[in-house]
Amino acid sequence: MSRTFEYIAIALGVVAIVVTSYGLGKLSYSWMPLEASTDAREIDHLFSFLVTMGSVIFLVVMGMLIYSLIFNRAAPGDYTEGHAFRHNWKLEVVWLVVPTLLVLWIGIYSFNIYVRMDVAGPKELLASASQPKDLEVAATNTNQALVTIGVVAKQWAWDFHYPDGKIDRELHLPVDRRVRLMLQSEDVLHGFYVPEFRIKQDIIPTRDIAFQFIPNRVGKYKLHDSQLSGTYFALMEADVYVETQEDYQQWLARESDNAARNLAALEYTNPHERVFDSHYPTVVPARSEEITASNDAIAKN
Amino acid sequence: MPNNLVHGVTLPESESKHTLAESEKNWRRYFTFNTDHKVIGVQYLVTAFTFFLIGGLLAMIVRAELITPASDLVDRPFYNSLFTIHGTVMIFLWIIPSIAGLSNYVVPLAIGAKDMAFPKLNAIGFWLVPVGGIVLISSFFLPGGAAQAGWWNYPPLSLQNPSGNIINGELFWILSIVILGISSIMTAVNFVTTIVWLRAPGMTYFRLPILVWATLTAQLMQLIYLPALTGVALMLLADLTLGANFFRPTAQGDPVLYQHLFWFYSHPTVYVWVLPIFGIFSEIIPAFTRNPLFGYRSVALATISFVPITGFVWAHHMFASGTPEWLRILFMFSTELVAIPTGIKVFAWTATIWKSKLHLETPMLFAMGGVMMFLFAGITGVMLGAMPFDLHVNNTYFIVGHFHYIVYNTITMALFGGIYYWFPKISGRMYLEGLGKLHFWLTFIGANLCFFPMFPLGLQGMVRRISSYDPQYVDWNILASLGSFLLGVSILPFIANIAFSWLQGKKATKNPWLATGLEWTTSSPPPKENFEEIPVVDFPPYDYGRDKYSHPHLANR
């Protein structure tokens, strides 16, 4: 194989890798769920960037390994030296510096995304915020007349406390409005996670954690507990409705239907047949009718 | 035998050397309190492999449950016990002890020592492992059941104890972790002392094989970071049993403090496992490419650099916990930096393989497969370090996929590669190449089939640790479950191969791979104190290319 031919082959390989990586980056948007919050788009951009960068590294190294597997096999019984290179300081400095720059790039890019994420990050905003930055966020919130909803997580149900005193097991949100959730837990760690919103926050007993985002797509989604919370963890979900301002107001005005399904309590009272039953004891689920009467997180606002 | 002694006295034939060697080969010694590092190494490996089978069985029940969206195979508390004990067994009873076993066997030989520095401590350290393991597994038979709070065991869930008994699965989990932690600390003291003090004359630090560098680094990390876990386990024990309130939020305790202490050990521990694995890659790849390890010095320095670096990344497990913003950003940058020394190694292996003379026997297949899948694991790890993206996939199957690409597709693959590589040395027999290759292909296909589907599932938002799920996730779950069953099957040719070869395999020469490294200069298996004569080292590591390693008859002289 002549040297020129080898260079051409390498150049073609590089082009193929760049094009493929770019394509995978574009394609990666389709691997994600629907985008239903302003943060979702940002996260998806970041993911696409990571997929593109990752693909370049992956394909270059895999290309070299597979090339070697095909073309550099030893003849049977040939145990002589493969090549004489033991080290090459220039090359080693390159593969120290280039990855350093790459990961710094990833870090800075991620940081920018984090800052841009509309809620100033899905960060924990302790109810007693004193940092200037938090105050700034608080000021923006006031301007936008944000919607505050209390969220109480307990084994294994979600209660939502709306501003006018309505309590329900469904989460209804007006579209394109900044929402502030006051997250509380009655027992163990839980986590607030709606994949279409792309953001997640643990809920810690005895702490009030504020969590903000802007849902921007009308539709029905599912909230799932994201931090292991015991026996009926898998059933700890709630329906999330993002709706127009009018629909939201109409729903708020309606009488609450507290008979909303509580899957854990249902399964606890009517256990179904399984192939194997260990009879291990479990914490008893919160009953359907037991909805926490008051939420002091709302009172604090 | 005719009586050839002058005075008609008959002696048993050749009493001295031969019978002594026979008693050394006695299989019963593997069941005794033996202080020979080679016996202990095999004891560790066999014990760990037994627990690996148990952990694998638990995982296959989990996957069988998840082959359908509904919870229809086992009840939910039992499901939670299954994944909790699966994770704990695989980490503390498979990965850690199997690495301790392989290092125990190889490291003293590789540095030209007669044994470990503290042989009795070594034996005690080993015997604690089956004790800890039996405590853990037996908790399945308690009326309250085994621990159910996941292998992180986060309070306050882990403190709930629905059975109300003072003897409960959680207690057994904690005791087991403390016992295994003490065992690991003993092992760590022993390895560090051995590597620092018992190197053969001329074996300077920059003549050490990377496996020894990696063992030194990993065991130093155990010494520095492991006490945090043992301490936090005892605090949890105090909360659970004595009514203390370190972590109970309702009594001024802080559950997030537990997370900090837990991950302060449990992130570095990932490098405690994976660095010796990188060491195994760094032994196998040069031997089967006939090349010195490219950039040996920078790989050695990258290895030791993990001791401080991994101490500053733990909070990336807590991006979605109740952590302040500055901590998220700081730990995002520190986490991404870990990619640099890791990258150095991957590039070094790639450069070693590039334009070499590849021999593709089973150990090399496992090493190449392991490096390829580690590349994928590493890249997804960098993605997870990008904190805003992590907020989406944290606690989803994306994470489960990522770390199984580390713990199975990298670590377990490399362990198999290492076992095949040193099997001739350990047993004095050759394994069967055909069965070895079958084992590799079943494992490689099964591992990707099982763990790759977890990435799209996580991106789509499937939360980990759930016992039933939304039907939209079913397709990928079926693939993953089939993959897990294939992984179960893939173990069979391995067991058959090892069992058959140990008894009936072809006799191995002392250096079947024509490899450098002192372990290949002594007989297979090595005599009681390893070397007829302690070797003197006056050559660099990975000295492939010398005539001595280029011809089978020279290498085995």
Coordinates of C-alpha atoms in Angstrom, one line a residue, chain A residues 43 68 71 94 104 154 172 193 212 223 229 232 239 248 261 300:
Chain A
I43 CA -31.1 19.9 27.4
S68 CA -5.9 -3.3 13.3
F71 CA -5.1 -5.7 8.7
V94 CA -1.3 16.0 22.2
L104 CA -13.3 22.0 29.3
K154 CA -45.8 10.5 50.5
H172 CA -52.6 20.9 36.2
Y193 CA -39.5 13.9 37.4
Q212 CA -39.4 26.2 38.8
L223 CA -45.1 12.5 36.7
S229 CA -39.2 5.3 48.0
Y232 CA -44.9 0.7 45.7
D239 CA -51.1 12.7 35.6
Y248 CA -56.7 25.7 33.6
R261 CA -56.9 6.6 41.7
K300 CA -45.1 30.8 53.3

